mmCIF file of C-alpha atoms in Angstrom:
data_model
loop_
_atom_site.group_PDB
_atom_site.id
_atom_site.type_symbol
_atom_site.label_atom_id
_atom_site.label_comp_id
_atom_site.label_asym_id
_atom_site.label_seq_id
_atom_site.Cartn_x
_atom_site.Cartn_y
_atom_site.Cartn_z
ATOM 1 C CA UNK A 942 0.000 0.000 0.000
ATOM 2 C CA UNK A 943 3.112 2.519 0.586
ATOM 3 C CA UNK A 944 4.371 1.457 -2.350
ATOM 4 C CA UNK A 945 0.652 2.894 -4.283
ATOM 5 C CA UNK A 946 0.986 6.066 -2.088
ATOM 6 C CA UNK A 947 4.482 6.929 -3.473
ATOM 7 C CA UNK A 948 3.748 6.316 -7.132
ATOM 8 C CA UNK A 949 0.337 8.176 -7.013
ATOM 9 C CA UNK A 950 1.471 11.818 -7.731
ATOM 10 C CA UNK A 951 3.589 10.354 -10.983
ATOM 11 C CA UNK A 952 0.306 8.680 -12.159
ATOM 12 C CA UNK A 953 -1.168 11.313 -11.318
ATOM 13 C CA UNK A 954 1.209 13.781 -13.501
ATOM 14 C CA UNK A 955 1.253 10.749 -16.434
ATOM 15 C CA UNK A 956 -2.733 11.443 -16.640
ATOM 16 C CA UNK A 957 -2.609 15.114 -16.482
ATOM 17 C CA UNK A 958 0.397 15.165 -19.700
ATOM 18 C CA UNK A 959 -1.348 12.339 -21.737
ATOM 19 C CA UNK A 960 -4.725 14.909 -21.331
ATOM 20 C CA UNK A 961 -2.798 18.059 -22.562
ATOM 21 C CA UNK A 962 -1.021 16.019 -25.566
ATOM 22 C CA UNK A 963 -4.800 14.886 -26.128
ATOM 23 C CA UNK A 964 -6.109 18.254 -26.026
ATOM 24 C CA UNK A 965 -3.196 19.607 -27.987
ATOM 25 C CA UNK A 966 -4.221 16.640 -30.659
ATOM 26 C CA UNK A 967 -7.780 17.253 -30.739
ATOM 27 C CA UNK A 968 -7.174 20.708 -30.995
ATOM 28 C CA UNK A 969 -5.497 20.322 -34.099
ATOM 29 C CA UNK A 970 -7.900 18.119 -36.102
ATOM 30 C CA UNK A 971 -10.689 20.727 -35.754
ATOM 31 C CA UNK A 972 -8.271 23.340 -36.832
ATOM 32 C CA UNK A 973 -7.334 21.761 -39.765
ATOM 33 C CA UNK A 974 -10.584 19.893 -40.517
ATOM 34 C CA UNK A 975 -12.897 23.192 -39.912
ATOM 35 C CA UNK A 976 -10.824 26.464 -39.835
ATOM 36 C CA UNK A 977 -7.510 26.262 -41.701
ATOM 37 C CA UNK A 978 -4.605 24.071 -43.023
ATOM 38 C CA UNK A 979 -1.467 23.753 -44.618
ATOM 39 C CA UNK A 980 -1.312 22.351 -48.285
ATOM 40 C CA UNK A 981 1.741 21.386 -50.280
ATOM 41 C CA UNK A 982 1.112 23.102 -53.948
ATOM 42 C CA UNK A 983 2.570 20.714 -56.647
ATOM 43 C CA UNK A 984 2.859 20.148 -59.976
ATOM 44 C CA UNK A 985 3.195 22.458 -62.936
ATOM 45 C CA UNK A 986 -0.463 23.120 -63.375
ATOM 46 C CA UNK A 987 -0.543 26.593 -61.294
ATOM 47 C CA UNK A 988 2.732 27.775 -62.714
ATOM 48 C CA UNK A 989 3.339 31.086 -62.619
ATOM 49 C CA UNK A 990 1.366 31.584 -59.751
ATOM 50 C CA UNK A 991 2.534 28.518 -57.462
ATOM 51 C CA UNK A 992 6.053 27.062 -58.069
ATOM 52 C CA UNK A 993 6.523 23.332 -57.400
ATOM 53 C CA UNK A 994 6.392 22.437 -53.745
ATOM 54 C CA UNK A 995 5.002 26.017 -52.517
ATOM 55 C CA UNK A 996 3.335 25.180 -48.842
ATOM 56 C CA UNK A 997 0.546 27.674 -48.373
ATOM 57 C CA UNK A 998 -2.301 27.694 -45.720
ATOM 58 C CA UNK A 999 -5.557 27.325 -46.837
ATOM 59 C CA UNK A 1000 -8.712 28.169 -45.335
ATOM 60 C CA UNK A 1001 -11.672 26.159 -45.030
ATOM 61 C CA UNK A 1002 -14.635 28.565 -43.191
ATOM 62 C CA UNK A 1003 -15.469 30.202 -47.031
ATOM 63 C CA UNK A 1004 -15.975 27.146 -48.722
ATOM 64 C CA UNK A 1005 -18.258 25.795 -45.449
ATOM 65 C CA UNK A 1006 -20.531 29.662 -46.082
ATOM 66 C CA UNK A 1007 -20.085 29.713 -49.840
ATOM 67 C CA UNK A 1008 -18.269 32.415 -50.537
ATOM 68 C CA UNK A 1009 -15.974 31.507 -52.818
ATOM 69 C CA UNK A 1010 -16.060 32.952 -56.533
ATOM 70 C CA UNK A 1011 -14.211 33.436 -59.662
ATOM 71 C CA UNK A 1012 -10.630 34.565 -59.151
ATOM 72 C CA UNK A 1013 -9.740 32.452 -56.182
ATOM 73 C CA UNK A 1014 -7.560 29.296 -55.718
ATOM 74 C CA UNK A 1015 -9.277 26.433 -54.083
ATOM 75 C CA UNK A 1016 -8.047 22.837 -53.294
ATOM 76 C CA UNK A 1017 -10.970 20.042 -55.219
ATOM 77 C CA UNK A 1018 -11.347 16.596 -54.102
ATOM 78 C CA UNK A 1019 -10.334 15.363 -57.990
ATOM 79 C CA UNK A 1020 -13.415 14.298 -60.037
ATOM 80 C CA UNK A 1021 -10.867 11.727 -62.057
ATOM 81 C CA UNK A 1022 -9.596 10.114 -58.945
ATOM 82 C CA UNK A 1023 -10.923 10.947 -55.409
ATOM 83 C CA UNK A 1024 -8.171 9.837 -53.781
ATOM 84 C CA UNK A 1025 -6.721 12.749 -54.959
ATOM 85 C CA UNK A 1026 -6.769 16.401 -54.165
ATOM 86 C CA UNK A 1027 -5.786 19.177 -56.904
ATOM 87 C CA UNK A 1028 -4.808 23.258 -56.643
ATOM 88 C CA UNK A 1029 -6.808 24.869 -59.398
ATOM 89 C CA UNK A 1030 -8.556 28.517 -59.851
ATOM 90 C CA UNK A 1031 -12.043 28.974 -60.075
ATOM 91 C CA UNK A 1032 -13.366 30.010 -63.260
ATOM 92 C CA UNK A 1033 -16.845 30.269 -62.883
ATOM 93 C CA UNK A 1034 -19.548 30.034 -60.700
ATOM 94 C CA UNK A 1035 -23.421 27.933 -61.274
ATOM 95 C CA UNK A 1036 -25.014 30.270 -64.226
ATOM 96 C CA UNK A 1037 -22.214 31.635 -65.880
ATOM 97 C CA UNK A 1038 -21.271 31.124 -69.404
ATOM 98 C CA UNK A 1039 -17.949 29.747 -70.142
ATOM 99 C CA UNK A 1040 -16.362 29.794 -73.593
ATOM 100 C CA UNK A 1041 -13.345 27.358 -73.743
ATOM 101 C CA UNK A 1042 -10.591 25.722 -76.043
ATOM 102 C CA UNK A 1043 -9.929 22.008 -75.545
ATOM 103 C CA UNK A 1044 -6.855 22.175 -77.087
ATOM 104 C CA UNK A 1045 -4.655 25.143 -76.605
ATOM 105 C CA UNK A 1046 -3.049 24.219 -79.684
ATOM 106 C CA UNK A 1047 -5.498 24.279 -81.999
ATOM 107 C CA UNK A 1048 -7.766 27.390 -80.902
ATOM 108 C CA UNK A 1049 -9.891 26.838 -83.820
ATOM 109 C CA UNK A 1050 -12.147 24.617 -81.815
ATOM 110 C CA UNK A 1051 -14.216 26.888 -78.814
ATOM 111 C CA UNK A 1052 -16.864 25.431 -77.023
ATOM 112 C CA UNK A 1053 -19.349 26.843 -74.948
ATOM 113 C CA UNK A 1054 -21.145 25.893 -71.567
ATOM 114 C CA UNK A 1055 -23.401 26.977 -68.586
ATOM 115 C CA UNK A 1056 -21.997 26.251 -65.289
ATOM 116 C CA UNK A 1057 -24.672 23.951 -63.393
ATOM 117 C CA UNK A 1058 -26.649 24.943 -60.539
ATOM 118 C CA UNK A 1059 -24.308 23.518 -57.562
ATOM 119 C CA UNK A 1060 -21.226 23.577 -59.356
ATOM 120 C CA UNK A 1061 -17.708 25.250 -60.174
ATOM 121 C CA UNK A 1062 -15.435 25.706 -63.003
ATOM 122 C CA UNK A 1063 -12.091 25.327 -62.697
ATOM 123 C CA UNK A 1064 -8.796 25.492 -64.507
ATOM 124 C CA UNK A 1065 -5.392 25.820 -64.088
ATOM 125 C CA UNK A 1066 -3.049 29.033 -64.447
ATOM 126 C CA UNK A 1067 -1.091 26.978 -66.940
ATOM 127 C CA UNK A 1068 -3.384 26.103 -69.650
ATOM 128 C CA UNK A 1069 -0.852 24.272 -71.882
ATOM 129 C CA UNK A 1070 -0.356 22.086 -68.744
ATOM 130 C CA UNK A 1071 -3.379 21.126 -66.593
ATOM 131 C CA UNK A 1072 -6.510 18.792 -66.374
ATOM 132 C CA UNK A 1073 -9.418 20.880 -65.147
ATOM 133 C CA UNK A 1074 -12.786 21.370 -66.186
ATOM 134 C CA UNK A 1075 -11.757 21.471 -69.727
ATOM 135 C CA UNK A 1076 -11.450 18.056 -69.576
ATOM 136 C CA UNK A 1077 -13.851 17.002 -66.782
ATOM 137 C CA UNK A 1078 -16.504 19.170 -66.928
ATOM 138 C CA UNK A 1079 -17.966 21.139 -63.824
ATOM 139 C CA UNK A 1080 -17.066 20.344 -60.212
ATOM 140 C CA UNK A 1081 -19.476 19.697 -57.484
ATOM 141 C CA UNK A 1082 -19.604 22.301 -55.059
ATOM 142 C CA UNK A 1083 -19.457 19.867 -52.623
ATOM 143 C CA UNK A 1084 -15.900 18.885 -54.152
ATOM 144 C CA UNK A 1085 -13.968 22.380 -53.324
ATOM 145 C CA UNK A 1086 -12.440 21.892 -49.692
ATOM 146 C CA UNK A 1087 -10.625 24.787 -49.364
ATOM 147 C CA UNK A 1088 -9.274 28.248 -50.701
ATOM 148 C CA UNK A 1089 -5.853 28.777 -50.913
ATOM 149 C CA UNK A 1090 -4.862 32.317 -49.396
ATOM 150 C CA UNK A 1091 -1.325 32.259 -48.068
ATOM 151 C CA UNK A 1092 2.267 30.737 -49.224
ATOM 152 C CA UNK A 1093 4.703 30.380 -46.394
ATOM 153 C CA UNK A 1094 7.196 28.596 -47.874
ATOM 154 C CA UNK A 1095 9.669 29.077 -49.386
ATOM 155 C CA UNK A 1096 10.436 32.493 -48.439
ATOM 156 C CA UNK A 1097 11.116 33.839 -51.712
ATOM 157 C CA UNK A 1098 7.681 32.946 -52.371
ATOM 158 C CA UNK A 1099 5.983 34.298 -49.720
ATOM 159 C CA UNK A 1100 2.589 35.895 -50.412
ATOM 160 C CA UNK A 1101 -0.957 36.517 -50.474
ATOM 161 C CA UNK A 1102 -2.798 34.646 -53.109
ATOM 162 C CA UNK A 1103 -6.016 37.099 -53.699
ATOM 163 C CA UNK A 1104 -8.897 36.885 -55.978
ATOM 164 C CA UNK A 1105 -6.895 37.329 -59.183
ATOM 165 C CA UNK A 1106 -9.609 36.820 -62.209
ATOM 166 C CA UNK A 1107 -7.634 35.662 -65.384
#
C-alpha cells in the first residue's frame, strides 16, 4: 500500500500530460478539418502563380458559407480520382457562361457551356499544362475543400494569393 501512495502523484502527472497532448491533438484536427490548413502546392499546373512544392495555408470557413467565386484558388477533391486532391482557380460560378478551347493548340475549336446549378469551373493558371474542367466538366460544389490564401514557404515565395480573375 506505501508502495501505491508513493507512485500516485507520478500517475497522477502521467494522466494530467497524456490529457494536454490529447487536447493539444484534438485541438489540431478541428483546426485543420474546420478552420484552416497547410497544403503542399505541386505540380506544374498553377505555374506562374505557385512554383513546385510552394506550402501555403488554406482556409476552409469560405468554402463551409459559400463564398468563394471566380478569381480564387481552391483545393478540389479530384473528379478523375478521389483519392486525390488538386490546386486549381475557379473560373466560374453555377449560371455563368464559359467559352473554352480544348486544345490550346489548336484554338480553332471553342466550345461553350453553362456552369450547373451547384457547381464550379475550374482550370489551371497553366493552360498548356493542366486537367481541369476542360477536360472534366464542372465540379461539385461539394468537391472544393478549401481556398488557398497564403504561401509560407519558401520564403522567396511568400505571399498573399487574392482573388486574381484571369
Amino acid at each position: 500500500m506505501e508502495r501505491v501512495r508513493e507512485l500516485a502523484p507520478f500517475v497522477k502527472e502521467a494522466l494530467q500530460k497524456t490529457a494536454g497532448v490529447a487536447k493539444a491533438f484534438c485541438f489540431l484536427h478541428v483546426t485543420n478539418t474546420y478552420l484552416c490548413s497547410v497544403v503542399t502546392l505541386w505540380g506544374p499546373s498553377m505555374l506562374p502563380t505557385f512554383n513546385h512544392l510552394n506550402v501555403a495555408l488554406a482556409e476552409r470557413i469560405s468554402t463551409r458559407l459559400g463564398k468563394i467565386g471566380s478569381g480564387d484558388v481552391v483545393i478540389i477533391r479530384s473528379p478523375e480520382d478521389p483519392t486525390k486532391v488538386v490546386t486549381k482557380r475557379i473560373k466560374a460560378v453555377e449560371g455563368d457562361v464559359v467559352s473554352f478551347v480544348m486544345d490550346p493548340n489548336n484554338s480553332d475549336q471553342l466550345n461553350t457551356v453553362v456552369v450547373p446549378k451547384g457547381h464550379v469551373w475550374v482550370e489551371g493558371d497553366n493552360m498548356q499544362d493542366s486537367r481541369d474542367s476542360r477536360q472534366f466538366g464542372a465540379v461539385p460544389y461539394a468537391h472544393v475543400q478549401s481556398r488557398v490564401f497564403f504561401v509560407v514557404w519558401p520564403p522567396k515565395d511568400l505571399k498573399l494569393i487574392g482573388n486574381k480573375v484571369l
